[in-house]
Amino acid sequence: MVIDMELEEIKQGILLAVRKAKETTPLVPSITNSVTINFVANAQLAAGGSAAMVYLPDEGTGMAALGSAMYINMGTLLPIYEKTLPLTAHSLADHHHPWVLDPVGIGLGGMRRDLLLAFRQTPPAIVRGNASEIIALANLWQLDSGMAADGVRGVDATDSVREAKLAAESLARFTGGATAVSGPLDLVTDGTTTVMSEGGSELFTKVTGAGCSLGGVAAVYAAVTTPFFAALAAVQAYNFAGKKAEQRAGGPGTFAAYFLDELYQAKPEEIADNPFYMI
């Protein structure tokens, strides 16, 4: 009975987050992967947000103040980001605005490592990544992950979502927010409550920007609700829309288009009712 009540409360939190984003159209700027910038923006718009893509230091700090939340993705770093990202993170902290970090490619280079290490002082509300990235970030921040940080291969994961559970929970407790781990099943945790979300599609792995755009949509929801419900609402929305899009698609190209349609058309109740369970 207690578990059923908790699950119903979680469903209500998801439903309210999705509904409020659609109703309020929050401004959610991003500093994101140049390879995926278009898909990220389109997904944010489909989820109900207003997108703005920036990369210069004064734009980052200005948008951190102006926006309701923000998304920072480490996928393709430019030299100027060495200045832009720390200034933006400090501005977000000064204005008490939540932000989502996607530590794409953690371990690939010194500049990336130093920037991610610096974020420990101004932590995000939500961390979103694959299992190996989550484990690696927990280890970089000297948190309990239960695993060595040797599972990153470029931007791909070599660890399972279940293996990242301890690292995800440690990150969430440290930030006071939430962690989302992407995989065949997606894990979302606030460090105390941990949920697995079902659905989605194998075709997500064939579309550049699927994971990056998930972080962007989590930021849209972070503008209107708590980090846990924001991360879970984004994961649930993706798993519901991805499952529906796969039924219509002939391959990755049409899947991407159908996915945006399904994300845009998805009702809050449908997203909240996508199968998930607590672990």
PDB file of C-alpha atoms in Angstrom:
ATOM      1  CA  MET A   1       0.000   0.000   0.000  1.00  0.00           C
ATOM      2  CA  VAL A   2       2.825   2.416   0.864  1.00  0.00           C
ATOM      3  CA  ILE A   3       4.628   1.653  -2.391  1.00  0.00           C
ATOM      4  CA  ASP A   4       1.426   2.228  -4.388  1.00  0.00           C
ATOM      5  CA  MET A   5       0.910   5.593  -2.671  1.00  0.00           C
ATOM      6  CA  GLU A   6       4.504   6.626  -3.421  1.00  0.00           C
ATOM      7  CA  LEU A   7       4.176   5.609  -7.053  1.00  0.00           C
ATOM      8  CA  GLU A   8       0.981   7.639  -7.373  1.00  0.00           C
ATOM      9  CA  GLU A   9       2.695  10.669  -5.850  1.00  0.00           C
ATOM     10  CA  ILE A  10       5.519  10.303  -8.351  1.00  0.00           C
ATOM     11  CA  LYS A  11       3.038  10.082 -11.235  1.00  0.00           C
ATOM     12  CA  GLN A  12       1.389  13.281 -10.049  1.00  0.00           C
ATOM     13  CA  GLY A  13       4.761  15.028  -9.880  1.00  0.00           C
ATOM     14  CA  ILE A  14       5.541  14.007 -13.464  1.00  0.00           C
ATOM     15  CA  LEU A  15       2.117  15.040 -14.708  1.00  0.00           C
ATOM     16  CA  LEU A  16       2.319  18.479 -13.086  1.00  0.00           C
ATOM     17  CA  ALA A  17       5.823  19.107 -14.447  1.00  0.00           C
ATOM     18  CA  VAL A  18       4.845  18.303 -18.032  1.00  0.00           C
ATOM     19  CA  ARG A  19       1.645  20.310 -17.798  1.00  0.00           C
ATOM     20  CA  LYS A  20       3.329  23.375 -16.279  1.00  0.00           C
ATOM     21  CA  ALA A  21       6.087  23.435 -18.901  1.00  0.00           C
ATOM     22  CA  LYS A  22       3.484  23.427 -21.672  1.00  0.00           C
ATOM     23  CA  GLU A  23       1.499  26.175 -19.965  1.00  0.00           C
ATOM     24  CA  THR A  24       4.364  28.545 -19.077  1.00  0.00           C
ATOM     25  CA  THR A  25       6.926  28.080 -21.922  1.00  0.00           C
ATOM     26  CA  PRO A  26       9.989  28.717 -19.727  1.00  0.00           C
ATOM     27  CA  LEU A  27      13.103  30.227 -21.308  1.00  0.00           C
ATOM     28  CA  VAL A  28      15.838  27.586 -21.029  1.00  0.00           C
ATOM     29  CA  PRO A  29      19.152  28.564 -22.660  1.00  0.00           C
ATOM     30  CA  SER A  30      21.785  25.980 -23.540  1.00  0.00           C
ATOM     31  CA  ILE A  31      25.510  25.768 -24.092  1.00  0.00           C
ATOM     32  CA  THR A  32      25.537  22.521 -25.963  1.00  0.00           C
ATOM     33  CA  ASN A  33      27.219  20.149 -28.370  1.00  0.00           C
ATOM     34  CA  SER A  34      27.616  21.843 -31.771  1.00  0.00           C
ATOM     35  CA  VAL A  35      26.924  18.510 -33.496  1.00  0.00           C
ATOM     36  CA  THR A  36      23.490  18.238 -31.883  1.00  0.00           C
ATOM     37  CA  ILE A  37      22.433  21.837 -31.285  1.00  0.00           C
ATOM     38  CA  ASN A  38      19.487  21.727 -33.708  1.00  0.00           C
ATOM     39  CA  PHE A  39      18.005  18.548 -32.243  1.00  0.00           C
ATOM     40  CA  VAL A  40      18.405  19.855 -28.688  1.00  0.00           C
ATOM     41  CA  ALA A  41      16.584  23.091 -29.527  1.00  0.00           C
ATOM     42  CA  ASN A  42      13.780  21.297 -31.373  1.00  0.00           C
ATOM     43  CA  ALA A  43      13.247  18.867 -28.488  1.00  0.00           C
ATOM     44  CA  GLN A  44      13.095  21.707 -25.973  1.00  0.00           C
ATOM     45  CA  LEU A  45      10.492  23.463 -28.112  1.00  0.00           C
ATOM     46  CA  ALA A  46       8.485  20.248 -28.491  1.00  0.00           C
ATOM     47  CA  ALA A  47       8.457  19.790 -24.706  1.00  0.00           C
ATOM     48  CA  GLY A  48       7.072  23.286 -24.203  1.00  0.00           C
ATOM     49  CA  GLY A  49      10.193  25.306 -23.509  1.00  0.00           C
ATOM     50  CA  SER A  50      11.745  28.303 -25.237  1.00  0.00           C
ATOM     51  CA  ALA A  51      15.274  27.585 -26.483  1.00  0.00           C
ATOM     52  CA  ALA A  52      18.294  29.890 -26.812  1.00  0.00           C
ATOM     53  CA  MET A  53      21.742  28.593 -27.796  1.00  0.00           C
ATOM     54  CA  VAL A  54      24.815  30.562 -26.662  1.00  0.00           C
ATOM     55  CA  TYR A  55      28.564  30.082 -26.314  1.00  0.00           C
ATOM     56  CA  LEU A  56      30.249  33.434 -25.533  1.00  0.00           C
ATOM     57  CA  PRO A  57      31.086  34.293 -21.886  1.00  0.00           C
ATOM     58  CA  ASP A  58      28.860  37.381 -21.668  1.00  0.00           C
ATOM     59  CA  GLU A  59      26.014  35.507 -23.354  1.00  0.00           C
ATOM     60  CA  GLY A  60      26.386  32.615 -20.923  1.00  0.00           C
ATOM     61  CA  THR A  61      26.274  34.799 -17.833  1.00  0.00           C
ATOM     62  CA  GLY A  62      23.476  36.934 -19.243  1.00  0.00           C
ATOM     63  CA  MET A  63      21.317  33.983 -20.154  1.00  0.00           C
ATOM     64  CA  ALA A  64      22.043  32.318 -16.809  1.00  0.00           C
ATOM     65  CA  ALA A  65      20.451  35.348 -15.183  1.00  0.00           C
ATOM     66  CA  LEU A  66      17.612  35.712 -17.683  1.00  0.00           C
ATOM     67  CA  GLY A  67      16.545  32.102 -18.134  1.00  0.00           C
ATOM     68  CA  SER A  68      14.503  29.980 -15.757  1.00  0.00           C
ATOM     69  CA  ALA A  69      17.010  27.102 -15.976  1.00  0.00           C
ATOM     70  CA  MET A  70      19.964  26.167 -18.190  1.00  0.00           C
ATOM     71  CA  TYR A  71      21.599  23.207 -19.923  1.00  0.00           C
ATOM     72  CA  ILE A  72      25.364  22.732 -20.247  1.00  0.00           C
ATOM     73  CA  ASN A  73      26.664  19.923 -22.452  1.00  0.00           C
ATOM     74  CA  MET A  74      30.393  19.137 -22.679  1.00  0.00           C
ATOM     75  CA  GLY A  75      30.257  17.372 -26.039  1.00  0.00           C
ATOM     76  CA  THR A  76      32.253  19.700 -28.299  1.00  0.00           C
ATOM     77  CA  LEU A  77      34.393  22.149 -26.361  1.00  0.00           C
ATOM     78  CA  LEU A  78      35.749  25.356 -27.874  1.00  0.00           C
ATOM     79  CA  PRO A  79      38.763  27.155 -26.366  1.00  0.00           C
ATOM     80  CA  ILE A  80      36.480  29.996 -25.270  1.00  0.00           C
ATOM     81  CA  TYR A  81      34.508  27.571 -23.101  1.00  0.00           C
ATOM     82  CA  GLU A  82      37.389  27.585 -20.635  1.00  0.00           C
ATOM     83  CA  LYS A  83      36.089  31.041 -19.714  1.00  0.00           C
ATOM     84  CA  THR A  84      32.405  30.696 -20.613  1.00  0.00           C
ATOM     85  CA  LEU A  85      31.504  27.614 -18.580  1.00  0.00           C
ATOM     86  CA  PRO A  86      32.869  28.594 -15.133  1.00  0.00           C
ATOM     87  CA  LEU A  87      31.421  32.104 -15.435  1.00  0.00           C
ATOM     88  CA  THR A  88      28.046  30.710 -16.462  1.00  0.00           C
ATOM     89  CA  ALA A  89      27.999  28.196 -13.606  1.00  0.00           C
ATOM     90  CA  HIS A  90      28.807  30.945 -11.092  1.00  0.00           C
ATOM     91  CA  SER A  91      26.084  33.174 -12.536  1.00  0.00           C
ATOM     92  CA  LEU A  92      23.573  30.326 -12.248  1.00  0.00           C
ATOM     93  CA  ALA A  93      24.571  29.829  -8.607  1.00  0.00           C
ATOM     94  CA  ASP A  94      24.331  33.564  -7.895  1.00  0.00           C
ATOM     95  CA  HIS A  95      20.798  33.700  -9.314  1.00  0.00           C
ATOM     96  CA  HIS A  96      19.752  30.365  -7.762  1.00  0.00           C
ATOM     97  CA  HIS A  97      18.745  29.005 -11.157  1.00  0.00           C
ATOM     98  CA  PRO A  98      18.859  25.229 -11.679  1.00  0.00           C
ATOM     99  CA  TRP A  99      20.949  23.755 -14.452  1.00  0.00           C
ATOM    100  CA  VAL A 100      21.588  20.390 -16.054  1.00  0.00           C
ATOM    101  CA  LEU A 101      25.078  19.034 -16.709  1.00  0.00           C
ATOM    102  CA  ASP A 102      25.830  16.422 -19.370  1.00  0.00           C
ATOM    103  CA  PRO A 103      29.477  15.329 -18.876  1.00  0.00           C
ATOM    104  CA  VAL A 104      29.841  13.984 -22.421  1.00  0.00           C
ATOM    105  CA  GLY A 105      33.278  12.575 -23.165  1.00  0.00           C
ATOM    106  CA  ILE A 106      34.548  12.833 -19.604  1.00  0.00           C
ATOM    107  CA  GLY A 107      38.125  11.597 -19.551  1.00  0.00           C
ATOM    108  CA  LEU A 108      38.966  12.655 -23.120  1.00  0.00           C
ATOM    109  CA  GLY A 109      41.199  15.618 -22.308  1.00  0.00           C
ATOM    110  CA  GLY A 110      42.711  17.901 -19.699  1.00  0.00           C
ATOM    111  CA  MET A 111      40.527  20.949 -20.367  1.00  0.00           C
ATOM    112  CA  ARG A 112      37.355  18.856 -20.147  1.00  0.00           C
ATOM    113  CA  ARG A 113      38.541  17.261 -16.910  1.00  0.00           C
ATOM    114  CA  ASP A 114      39.454  20.608 -15.336  1.00  0.00           C
ATOM    115  CA  LEU A 115      36.105  22.164 -16.217  1.00  0.00           C
ATOM    116  CA  LEU A 116      34.161  19.206 -14.855  1.00  0.00           C
ATOM    117  CA  LEU A 117      36.260  19.254 -11.687  1.00  0.00           C
ATOM    118  CA  ALA A 118      35.535  22.969 -11.240  1.00  0.00           C
ATOM    119  CA  PHE A 119      31.784  22.293 -11.425  1.00  0.00           C
ATOM    120  CA  ARG A 120      32.115  20.508  -8.094  1.00  0.00           C
ATOM    121  CA  GLN A 121      32.184  23.956  -6.469  1.00  0.00           C
ATOM    122  CA  THR A 122      29.017  25.150  -8.267  1.00  0.00           C
ATOM    123  CA  PRO A 123      27.162  21.867  -8.829  1.00  0.00           C
ATOM    124  CA  PRO A 124      24.202  21.375 -11.165  1.00  0.00           C
ATOM    125  CA  ALA A 125      20.692  20.491 -10.102  1.00  0.00           C
ATOM    126  CA  ILE A 126      20.678  17.501 -12.479  1.00  0.00           C
ATOM    127  CA  VAL A 127      23.447  15.357 -13.950  1.00  0.00           C
ATOM    128  CA  ARG A 128      22.491  13.372 -17.046  1.00  0.00           C
ATOM    129  CA  GLY A 129      24.749  10.880 -18.741  1.00  0.00           C
ATOM    130  CA  ASN A 130      25.336   7.291 -19.692  1.00  0.00           C
ATOM    131  CA  ALA A 131      26.466   4.815 -17.046  1.00  0.00           C
ATOM    132  CA  SER A 132      30.191   5.187 -17.680  1.00  0.00           C
ATOM    133  CA  GLU A 133      30.033   8.986 -17.638  1.00  0.00           C
ATOM    134  CA  ILE A 134      28.131   8.982 -14.341  1.00  0.00           C
ATOM    135  CA  ILE A 135      30.652   6.623 -12.739  1.00  0.00           C
ATOM    136  CA  ALA A 136      33.569   8.672 -14.050  1.00  0.00           C
ATOM    137  CA  LEU A 137      32.118  11.964 -12.777  1.00  0.00           C
ATOM    138  CA  ALA A 138      31.448  10.517  -9.322  1.00  0.00           C
ATOM    139  CA  ASN A 139      35.054   9.338  -9.181  1.00  0.00           C
ATOM    140  CA  LEU A 140      36.374  12.695 -10.418  1.00  0.00           C
ATOM    141  CA  TRP A 141      34.433  14.442  -7.675  1.00  0.00           C
ATOM    142  CA  GLN A 142      35.774  11.872  -5.157  1.00  0.00           C
ATOM    143  CA  LEU A 143      32.349  10.448  -4.393  1.00  0.00           C
ATOM    144  CA  ASP A 144      31.463   6.826  -3.737  1.00  0.00           C
ATOM    145  CA  SER A 145      30.845   5.048  -7.051  1.00  0.00           C
ATOM    146  CA  GLY A 146      31.776   1.485  -6.155  1.00  0.00           C
ATOM    147  CA  MET A 147      33.655   1.180  -9.470  1.00  0.00           C
ATOM    148  CA  ALA A 148      36.841   2.262 -11.178  1.00  0.00           C
ATOM    149  CA  ALA A 149      36.486   5.062 -13.742  1.00  0.00           C
ATOM    150  CA  ASP A 150      37.743   3.025 -16.679  1.00  0.00           C
ATOM    151  CA  GLY A 151      34.541   2.418 -18.607  1.00  0.00           C
ATOM    152  CA  VAL A 152      34.415   5.462 -20.877  1.00  0.00           C
ATOM    153  CA  ARG A 153      35.022   4.867 -24.571  1.00  0.00           C
ATOM    154  CA  GLY A 154      34.643   8.202 -26.313  1.00  0.00           C
ATOM    155  CA  VAL A 155      30.993   9.093 -25.791  1.00  0.00           C
ATOM    156  CA  ASP A 156      29.811   5.483 -25.405  1.00  0.00           C
ATOM    157  CA  ALA A 157      29.154   3.545 -22.216  1.00  0.00           C
ATOM    158  CA  THR A 158      30.835   0.256 -21.401  1.00  0.00           C
ATOM    159  CA  ASP A 159      29.124  -0.052 -18.003  1.00  0.00           C
ATOM    160  CA  SER A 160      25.493  -0.964 -17.339  1.00  0.00           C
ATOM    161  CA  VAL A 161      22.874   1.345 -15.857  1.00  0.00           C
ATOM    162  CA  ARG A 162      22.554  -0.887 -12.796  1.00  0.00           C
ATOM    163  CA  GLU A 163      26.319  -0.683 -12.235  1.00  0.00           C
ATOM    164  CA  ALA A 164      26.015   3.116 -12.090  1.00  0.00           C
ATOM    165  CA  LYS A 165      23.318   3.129  -9.387  1.00  0.00           C
ATOM    166  CA  LEU A 166      25.651   3.880  -6.469  1.00  0.00           C
ATOM    167  CA  ALA A 167      27.495   6.580  -8.409  1.00  0.00           C
ATOM    168  CA  ALA A 168      24.199   8.176  -9.471  1.00  0.00           C
ATOM    169  CA  GLU A 169      22.891   8.202  -5.919  1.00  0.00           C
ATOM    170  CA  SER A 170      26.172   9.634  -4.609  1.00  0.00           C
ATOM    171  CA  LEU A 171      26.080  12.453  -7.169  1.00  0.00           C
ATOM    172  CA  ALA A 172      22.445  13.261  -6.337  1.00  0.00           C
ATOM    173  CA  ARG A 173      23.143  13.395  -2.620  1.00  0.00           C
ATOM    174  CA  PHE A 174      26.189  15.611  -3.193  1.00  0.00           C
ATOM    175  CA  THR A 175      24.379  18.093  -5.441  1.00  0.00           C
ATOM    176  CA  GLY A 176      21.120  17.970  -3.509  1.00  0.00           C
ATOM    177  CA  GLY A 177      19.418  17.377  -6.854  1.00  0.00           C
ATOM    178  CA  ALA A 178      19.000  14.387  -9.133  1.00  0.00           C
ATOM    179  CA  THR A 179      20.897  12.118 -11.501  1.00  0.00           C
ATOM    180  CA  ALA A 180      19.578  10.491 -14.667  1.00  0.00           C
ATOM    181  CA  VAL A 181      21.422   7.523 -16.196  1.00  0.00           C
ATOM    182  CA  SER A 182      20.527   6.629 -19.777  1.00  0.00           C
ATOM    183  CA  GLY A 183      20.513   3.105 -21.174  1.00  0.00           C
ATOM    184  CA  PRO A 184      18.157   0.316 -22.296  1.00  0.00           C
ATOM    185  CA  LEU A 185      16.303   1.117 -19.063  1.00  0.00           C
ATOM    186  CA  ASP A 186      16.793   4.587 -17.591  1.00  0.00           C
ATOM    187  CA  LEU A 187      17.566   5.268 -13.936  1.00  0.00           C
ATOM    188  CA  VAL A 188      16.599   8.462 -12.105  1.00  0.00           C
ATOM    189  CA  THR A 189      17.461   9.151  -8.476  1.00  0.00           C
ATOM    190  CA  ASP A 190      17.515  11.941  -5.923  1.00  0.00           C
ATOM    191  CA  GLY A 191      19.845   9.912  -3.735  1.00  0.00           C
ATOM    192  CA  THR A 192      16.992   8.421  -1.717  1.00  0.00           C
ATOM    193  CA  THR A 193      14.275   7.479  -4.193  1.00  0.00           C
ATOM    194  CA  THR A 194      15.522   5.593  -7.253  1.00  0.00           C
ATOM    195  CA  VAL A 195      13.313   4.783 -10.228  1.00  0.00           C
ATOM    196  CA  MET A 196      13.755   2.742 -13.403  1.00  0.00           C
ATOM    197  CA  SER A 197      11.817   3.915 -16.467  1.00  0.00           C
ATOM    198  CA  GLU A 198      10.876   1.569 -19.309  1.00  0.00           C
ATOM    199  CA  GLY A 199      10.109   2.095 -22.976  1.00  0.00           C
ATOM    200  CA  GLY A 200      12.164   4.060 -25.456  1.00  0.00           C
ATOM    201  CA  SER A 201      13.664   2.615 -28.625  1.00  0.00           C
ATOM    202  CA  GLU A 202      16.877   1.100 -29.928  1.00  0.00           C
ATOM    203  CA  LEU A 203      16.701   3.747 -32.666  1.00  0.00           C
ATOM    204  CA  PHE A 204      17.736   6.376 -30.115  1.00  0.00           C
ATOM    205  CA  THR A 205      21.252   4.933 -30.431  1.00  0.00           C
ATOM    206  CA  LYS A 206      21.170   5.616 -34.189  1.00  0.00           C
ATOM    207  CA  VAL A 207      20.235   9.310 -33.878  1.00  0.00           C
ATOM    208  CA  THR A 208      22.936  11.829 -33.009  1.00  0.00           C
ATOM    209  CA  GLY A 209      21.707  14.063 -30.228  1.00  0.00           C
ATOM    210  CA  ALA A 210      19.135  11.837 -28.555  1.00  0.00           C
ATOM    211  CA  GLY A 211      20.968  11.846 -25.235  1.00  0.00           C
ATOM    212  CA  CYS A 212      21.999  15.497 -25.524  1.00  0.00           C
ATOM    213  CA  SER A 213      18.434  16.587 -26.208  1.00  0.00           C
ATOM    214  CA  LEU A 214      17.220  14.587 -23.207  1.00  0.00           C
ATOM    215  CA  GLY A 215      19.402  16.790 -21.025  1.00  0.00           C
ATOM    216  CA  GLY A 216      17.950  19.857 -22.697  1.00  0.00           C
ATOM    217  CA  VAL A 217      14.398  18.710 -22.024  1.00  0.00           C
ATOM    218  CA  ALA A 218      15.284  17.913 -18.401  1.00  0.00           C
ATOM    219  CA  ALA A 219      16.337  21.556 -18.106  1.00  0.00           C
ATOM    220  CA  VAL A 220      12.933  22.650 -19.445  1.00  0.00           C
ATOM    221  CA  TYR A 221      11.237  20.699 -16.692  1.00  0.00           C
ATOM    222  CA  ALA A 222      13.802  21.868 -14.108  1.00  0.00           C
ATOM    223  CA  ALA A 223      12.454  25.382 -14.705  1.00  0.00           C
ATOM    224  CA  VAL A 224       9.062  24.368 -13.309  1.00  0.00           C
ATOM    225  CA  THR A 225       9.620  21.608 -10.732  1.00  0.00           C
ATOM    226  CA  THR A 226      12.136  19.868  -8.484  1.00  0.00           C
ATOM    227  CA  PRO A 227      15.250  18.231  -9.968  1.00  0.00           C
ATOM    228  CA  PHE A 228      13.940  14.706  -9.355  1.00  0.00           C
ATOM    229  CA  PHE A 229      10.605  15.271 -11.051  1.00  0.00           C
ATOM    230  CA  ALA A 230      12.296  17.235 -13.847  1.00  0.00           C
ATOM    231  CA  ALA A 231      14.745  14.436 -14.621  1.00  0.00           C
ATOM    232  CA  LEU A 232      12.086  11.752 -14.366  1.00  0.00           C
ATOM    233  CA  ALA A 233       9.562  13.694 -16.459  1.00  0.00           C
ATOM    234  CA  ALA A 234      12.173  14.060 -19.218  1.00  0.00           C
ATOM    235  CA  VAL A 235      13.068  10.371 -19.143  1.00  0.00           C
ATOM    236  CA  GLN A 236       9.423   9.339 -19.106  1.00  0.00           C
ATOM    237  CA  ALA A 237       8.621  11.675 -21.994  1.00  0.00           C
ATOM    238  CA  TYR A 238      11.480  10.267 -24.053  1.00  0.00           C
ATOM    239  CA  ASN A 239      10.595   6.677 -23.329  1.00  0.00           C
ATOM    240  CA  PHE A 240       6.951   7.224 -24.192  1.00  0.00           C
ATOM    241  CA  ALA A 241       7.615   9.269 -27.352  1.00  0.00           C
ATOM    242  CA  GLY A 242      10.429   6.975 -28.473  1.00  0.00           C
ATOM    243  CA  LYS A 243       8.267   3.879 -28.185  1.00  0.00           C
ATOM    244  CA  LYS A 244       5.476   5.548 -30.172  1.00  0.00           C
ATOM    245  CA  ALA A 245       7.859   6.912 -32.837  1.00  0.00           C
ATOM    246  CA  GLU A 246       9.470   3.508 -33.393  1.00  0.00           C
ATOM    247  CA  GLN A 247       6.085   2.087 -34.381  1.00  0.00           C
ATOM    248  CA  ARG A 248       5.847   4.605 -37.234  1.00  0.00           C
ATOM    249  CA  ALA A 249       9.478   4.923 -38.339  1.00  0.00           C
ATOM    250  CA  GLY A 250      11.242   3.135 -41.173  1.00  0.00           C
ATOM    251  CA  GLY A 251      14.704   3.949 -39.828  1.00  0.00           C
ATOM    252  CA  PRO A 252      16.730   6.589 -37.941  1.00  0.00           C
ATOM    253  CA  GLY A 253      15.812   9.468 -40.240  1.00  0.00           C
ATOM    254  CA  THR A 254      12.059   9.138 -39.974  1.00  0.00           C
ATOM    255  CA  PHE A 255      12.385   8.109 -36.330  1.00  0.00           C
ATOM    256  CA  ALA A 256      13.931  11.480 -35.422  1.00  0.00           C
ATOM    257  CA  ALA A 257      11.075  13.359 -37.089  1.00  0.00           C
ATOM    258  CA  TYR A 258       8.352  11.133 -35.647  1.00  0.00           C
ATOM    259  CA  PHE A 259       9.965  11.358 -32.212  1.00  0.00           C
ATOM    260  CA  LEU A 260       9.710  15.154 -32.183  1.00  0.00           C
ATOM    261  CA  ASP A 261       6.070  14.849 -33.268  1.00  0.00           C
ATOM    262  CA  GLU A 262       5.311  12.358 -30.504  1.00  0.00           C
ATOM    263  CA  LEU A 263       7.132  14.440 -27.884  1.00  0.00           C
ATOM    264  CA  TYR A 264       5.122  17.487 -28.925  1.00  0.00           C
ATOM    265  CA  GLN A 265       1.794  15.639 -28.993  1.00  0.00           C
ATOM    266  CA  ALA A 266       2.276  13.567 -25.816  1.00  0.00           C
ATOM    267  CA  LYS A 267      -0.296  14.297 -23.117  1.00  0.00           C
ATOM    268  CA  PRO A 268       0.923  14.784 -19.526  1.00  0.00           C
ATOM    269  CA  GLU A 269      -1.146  11.761 -18.454  1.00  0.00           C
ATOM    270  CA  GLU A 270       0.489   9.552 -21.101  1.00  0.00           C
ATOM    271  CA  ILE A 271       3.969  10.570 -19.989  1.00  0.00           C
ATOM    272  CA  ALA A 272       3.142   9.997 -16.317  1.00  0.00           C
ATOM    273  CA  ASP A 273       1.642   6.579 -17.119  1.00  0.00           C
ATOM    274  CA  ASN A 274       4.706   5.325 -19.017  1.00  0.00           C
ATOM    275  CA  PRO A 275       5.851   2.214 -17.090  1.00  0.00           C
ATOM    276  CA  PHE A 276       8.366   2.774 -14.276  1.00  0.00           C
ATOM    277  CA  TYR A 277       9.186   1.120 -10.984  1.00  0.00           C
ATOM    278  CA  MET A 278      11.163   1.847  -7.835  1.00  0.00           C
ATOM    279  CA  ILE A 279      14.325  -0.047  -6.912  1.00  0.00           C
TER     280      ILE A 279
END
